[in-house]
Structures are given as structure tokens and as C-alpha cells.
Amino acid sequence: MGHGGAGEAHGERTRAERLTEGLIVAVASALSFGLLAALAAVFGTTAWHTVTDAGTTAFSRVVVPVVLLGLVVLPLAPARAVFRSGRRKGRERLTAAVPAALTLLGGCVVPFTALCLLLAYAD
């Protein structure tokens, strides 16, 4: 099932290849956004408690939500760069989306793991 083989015209892909790519993108995206939603919920709750706490300085009330929002949005930047790189190389949209979705998943796992370790060892 290689590209440009003896029986295939260059650039044509089989239905199974397109289905596999679509399935990879769907599953990786769903897992990524699930991890991002969990991070957003925990960080949002933390930010809310920080902002509404009586003993919090004005600086902390601004900085903590911005930093936590940055940690949630951070995995999207490399995924976008990978997707744009694939599109510049002339790949189809779905073919370029596979490495981008896997990059997004990898980028989400790191802060989620850090959060789990923080919660496990915070006492």
C-alpha cells in the first residue's frame, strides 16, 4: 500500500488509508480535548479560588489565571505548527492532520501528568 507503486497513480490513496488516518485524527483529538478539559476544570477551579480568596494580592489575582490559561493553551501551538508544516509540503489536509493530532495528544499528556504528580505529592 505504498504511494506511487506499480499499480497506483502518484498521490492516490486507498479508502482504508484515508479511514485509518481519519480514525487516528478522531481518537487523538478526542483524547487530547478530554485531557485539556480536565486541565481547564482543575486550573479554572484553582484560579477561581485564588481570585476570590481574601488574602490574595492583586498581582496574584491577575497572574495565576493567565499562567494557568497559558498552560491549557500551550499544547495547541506545536500542533498548529506541525499541521501548517505538513500543508506547506503539499500534503492533503487529512494527511497533514495525523501528525498534528498526535503532537496535540503528546502535548496534552505532559501537563496532565505534571498535574497528576502535583496532586499526588502535594501533601
PDB file of C-alpha atoms in Angstrom:
ATOM      1  CA  MET A   1       0.000   0.000   0.000  1.00  0.00           C
ATOM      2  CA  GLY A   2       2.826   2.410  -0.731  1.00  0.00           C
ATOM      3  CA  HIS A   3       2.439   5.591  -2.634  1.00  0.00           C
ATOM      4  CA  GLY A   4       3.474   5.581  -6.266  1.00  0.00           C
ATOM      5  CA  GLY A   5       3.630   1.790  -6.636  1.00  0.00           C
ATOM      6  CA  ALA A   6       3.348  -0.056  -9.936  1.00  0.00           C
ATOM      7  CA  GLY A   7      -0.463  -0.226  -9.898  1.00  0.00           C
ATOM      8  CA  GLU A   8      -1.172   3.149  -8.292  1.00  0.00           C
ATOM      9  CA  ALA A   9      -1.027   6.645  -9.672  1.00  0.00           C
ATOM     10  CA  HIS A  10       1.056   9.046  -7.601  1.00  0.00           C
ATOM     11  CA  GLY A  11      -0.998  10.757  -4.900  1.00  0.00           C
ATOM     12  CA  GLU A  12      -3.931   8.338  -4.853  1.00  0.00           C
ATOM     13  CA  ARG A  13      -4.670   6.664  -1.556  1.00  0.00           C
ATOM     14  CA  THR A  14      -6.937   3.773  -0.829  1.00  0.00           C
ATOM     15  CA  ARG A  15     -10.108   4.085   1.171  1.00  0.00           C
ATOM     16  CA  ALA A  16      -8.532   2.081   4.010  1.00  0.00           C
ATOM     17  CA  GLU A  17      -5.642   4.537   4.278  1.00  0.00           C
ATOM     18  CA  ARG A  18      -7.990   7.505   4.434  1.00  0.00           C
ATOM     19  CA  LEU A  19     -10.162   5.714   7.005  1.00  0.00           C
ATOM     20  CA  THR A  20      -7.135   4.894   9.151  1.00  0.00           C
ATOM     21  CA  GLU A  21      -5.911   8.490   9.030  1.00  0.00           C
ATOM     22  CA  GLY A  22      -9.363   9.784   9.922  1.00  0.00           C
ATOM     23  CA  LEU A  23      -9.672   7.361  12.806  1.00  0.00           C
ATOM     24  CA  ILE A  24      -6.256   8.355  14.178  1.00  0.00           C
ATOM     25  CA  VAL A  25      -7.159  12.034  13.994  1.00  0.00           C
ATOM     26  CA  ALA A  26     -10.558  11.479  15.643  1.00  0.00           C
ATOM     27  CA  VAL A  27      -9.260   9.363  18.518  1.00  0.00           C
ATOM     28  CA  ALA A  28      -6.184  11.513  19.199  1.00  0.00           C
ATOM     29  CA  SER A  29      -8.271  14.693  19.073  1.00  0.00           C
ATOM     30  CA  ALA A  30     -10.924  13.294  21.425  1.00  0.00           C
ATOM     31  CA  LEU A  31      -8.294  12.164  23.939  1.00  0.00           C
ATOM     32  CA  SER A  32      -6.461  15.477  23.667  1.00  0.00           C
ATOM     33  CA  PHE A  33      -9.529  17.573  24.233  1.00  0.00           C
ATOM     34  CA  GLY A  34     -10.576  15.343  27.124  1.00  0.00           C
ATOM     35  CA  LEU A  35      -7.216  15.945  28.778  1.00  0.00           C
ATOM     36  CA  LEU A  36      -7.455  19.667  28.020  1.00  0.00           C
ATOM     37  CA  ALA A  37     -10.943  19.799  29.525  1.00  0.00           C
ATOM     38  CA  ALA A  38      -9.688  18.125  32.705  1.00  0.00           C
ATOM     39  CA  LEU A  39      -6.794  20.583  32.914  1.00  0.00           C
ATOM     40  CA  ALA A  40      -9.109  23.522  32.280  1.00  0.00           C
ATOM     41  CA  ALA A  41     -11.504  22.372  35.007  1.00  0.00           C
ATOM     42  CA  VAL A  42      -8.776  21.935  37.619  1.00  0.00           C
ATOM     43  CA  PHE A  43      -6.929  25.104  36.651  1.00  0.00           C
ATOM     44  CA  GLY A  44     -10.193  27.073  36.440  1.00  0.00           C
ATOM     45  CA  THR A  45     -11.164  25.996  39.936  1.00  0.00           C
ATOM     46  CA  THR A  46      -7.704  26.911  41.220  1.00  0.00           C
ATOM     47  CA  ALA A  47      -7.849  30.296  39.520  1.00  0.00           C
ATOM     48  CA  TRP A  48     -11.318  30.958  40.924  1.00  0.00           C
ATOM     49  CA  HIS A  49     -10.164  30.181  44.469  1.00  0.00           C
ATOM     50  CA  THR A  50      -7.088  32.353  44.004  1.00  0.00           C
ATOM     51  CA  VAL A  51      -9.065  35.307  42.668  1.00  0.00           C
ATOM     52  CA  THR A  52     -11.802  35.151  45.315  1.00  0.00           C
ATOM     53  CA  ASP A  53      -9.528  34.421  48.288  1.00  0.00           C
ATOM     54  CA  ALA A  54      -9.394  37.286  50.790  1.00  0.00           C
ATOM     55  CA  GLY A  55      -5.629  37.136  51.360  1.00  0.00           C
ATOM     56  CA  THR A  56      -4.576  37.204  47.692  1.00  0.00           C
ATOM     57  CA  THR A  57      -2.646  40.151  46.262  1.00  0.00           C
ATOM     58  CA  ALA A  58      -3.809  41.980  43.155  1.00  0.00           C
ATOM     59  CA  PHE A  59      -0.755  40.697  41.269  1.00  0.00           C
ATOM     60  CA  SER A  60      -1.641  37.066  42.022  1.00  0.00           C
ATOM     61  CA  ARG A  61      -5.249  37.647  41.009  1.00  0.00           C
ATOM     62  CA  VAL A  62      -4.058  38.571  37.528  1.00  0.00           C
ATOM     63  CA  VAL A  63      -1.007  36.353  37.066  1.00  0.00           C
ATOM     64  CA  VAL A  64      -2.389  32.996  38.246  1.00  0.00           C
ATOM     65  CA  PRO A  65      -5.320  32.816  35.775  1.00  0.00           C
ATOM     66  CA  VAL A  66      -3.072  33.982  32.918  1.00  0.00           C
ATOM     67  CA  VAL A  67      -0.413  31.356  33.679  1.00  0.00           C
ATOM     68  CA  LEU A  68      -2.986  28.587  34.068  1.00  0.00           C
ATOM     69  CA  LEU A  69      -4.724  29.572  30.816  1.00  0.00           C
ATOM     70  CA  GLY A  70      -1.326  29.553  29.113  1.00  0.00           C
ATOM     71  CA  LEU A  71      -0.693  26.005  30.323  1.00  0.00           C
ATOM     72  CA  VAL A  72      -4.007  24.860  28.871  1.00  0.00           C
ATOM     73  CA  VAL A  73      -3.463  26.606  25.516  1.00  0.00           C
ATOM     74  CA  LEU A  74       0.245  25.690  25.236  1.00  0.00           C
ATOM     75  CA  PRO A  75      -0.243  22.256  23.547  1.00  0.00           C
ATOM     76  CA  LEU A  76      -2.177  23.876  20.681  1.00  0.00           C
ATOM     77  CA  ALA A  77       0.830  25.885  19.410  1.00  0.00           C
ATOM     78  CA  PRO A  78       3.113  22.988  18.378  1.00  0.00           C
ATOM     79  CA  ALA A  79       0.164  21.072  16.909  1.00  0.00           C
ATOM     80  CA  ARG A  80      -0.709  24.057  14.725  1.00  0.00           C
ATOM     81  CA  ALA A  81       2.914  24.405  13.626  1.00  0.00           C
ATOM     82  CA  VAL A  82       3.087  20.719  12.667  1.00  0.00           C
ATOM     83  CA  PHE A  83      -0.159  20.971  10.693  1.00  0.00           C
ATOM     84  CA  ARG A  84       0.976  24.092   8.824  1.00  0.00           C
ATOM     85  CA  SER A  85       4.311  22.438   8.047  1.00  0.00           C
ATOM     86  CA  GLY A  86       2.519  19.436   6.550  1.00  0.00           C
ATOM     87  CA  ARG A  87       0.299  21.684   4.447  1.00  0.00           C
ATOM     88  CA  ARG A  88       3.323  23.640   3.151  1.00  0.00           C
ATOM     89  CA  LYS A  89       4.857  20.366   1.986  1.00  0.00           C
ATOM     90  CA  GLY A  90       1.810  19.857  -0.224  1.00  0.00           C
ATOM     91  CA  ARG A  91       0.130  17.129   1.793  1.00  0.00           C
ATOM     92  CA  GLU A  92      -3.622  16.763   1.853  1.00  0.00           C
ATOM     93  CA  ARG A  93      -5.480  18.174   4.838  1.00  0.00           C
ATOM     94  CA  LEU A  94      -6.190  14.784   6.440  1.00  0.00           C
ATOM     95  CA  THR A  95      -2.644  13.520   5.888  1.00  0.00           C
ATOM     96  CA  ALA A  96      -1.234  16.675   7.481  1.00  0.00           C
ATOM     97  CA  ALA A  97      -3.675  16.365  10.399  1.00  0.00           C
ATOM     98  CA  VAL A  98      -2.389  12.976  11.589  1.00  0.00           C
ATOM     99  CA  PRO A  99       0.986  14.178  12.932  1.00  0.00           C
ATOM    100  CA  ALA A 100      -0.667  17.358  14.227  1.00  0.00           C
ATOM    101  CA  ALA A 101      -3.256  15.376  16.207  1.00  0.00           C
ATOM    102  CA  LEU A 102      -0.567  13.113  17.649  1.00  0.00           C
ATOM    103  CA  THR A 103       1.509  16.180  18.567  1.00  0.00           C
ATOM    104  CA  LEU A 104      -1.519  17.662  20.304  1.00  0.00           C
ATOM    105  CA  LEU A 105      -2.049  14.433  22.233  1.00  0.00           C
ATOM    106  CA  GLY A 106       1.598  14.349  23.287  1.00  0.00           C
ATOM    107  CA  GLY A 107       1.473  17.995  24.274  1.00  0.00           C
ATOM    108  CA  CYS A 108      -1.592  17.380  26.447  1.00  0.00           C
ATOM    109  CA  VAL A 109      -0.159  14.353  28.208  1.00  0.00           C
ATOM    110  CA  VAL A 110       2.803  16.289  29.637  1.00  0.00           C
ATOM    111  CA  PRO A 111       0.846  18.955  31.600  1.00  0.00           C
ATOM    112  CA  PHE A 112      -1.769  16.375  32.623  1.00  0.00           C
ATOM    113  CA  THR A 113       0.953  14.102  34.008  1.00  0.00           C
ATOM    114  CA  ALA A 114       2.521  17.059  35.812  1.00  0.00           C
ATOM    115  CA  LEU A 115      -0.868  17.889  37.311  1.00  0.00           C
ATOM    116  CA  CYS A 116      -1.372  14.290  38.463  1.00  0.00           C
ATOM    117  CA  LEU A 117       2.080  14.229  40.062  1.00  0.00           C
ATOM    118  CA  LEU A 118       1.406  17.573  41.724  1.00  0.00           C
ATOM    119  CA  LEU A 119      -1.882  16.325  43.149  1.00  0.00           C
ATOM    120  CA  ALA A 120      -0.348  13.017  44.272  1.00  0.00           C
ATOM    121  CA  TYR A 121       2.655  14.516  46.046  1.00  0.00           C
ATOM    122  CA  ALA A 122       1.258  17.897  47.159  1.00  0.00           C
ATOM    123  CA  ASP A 123       0.663  16.833  50.758  1.00  0.00           C
TER     124      ASP A 123
END
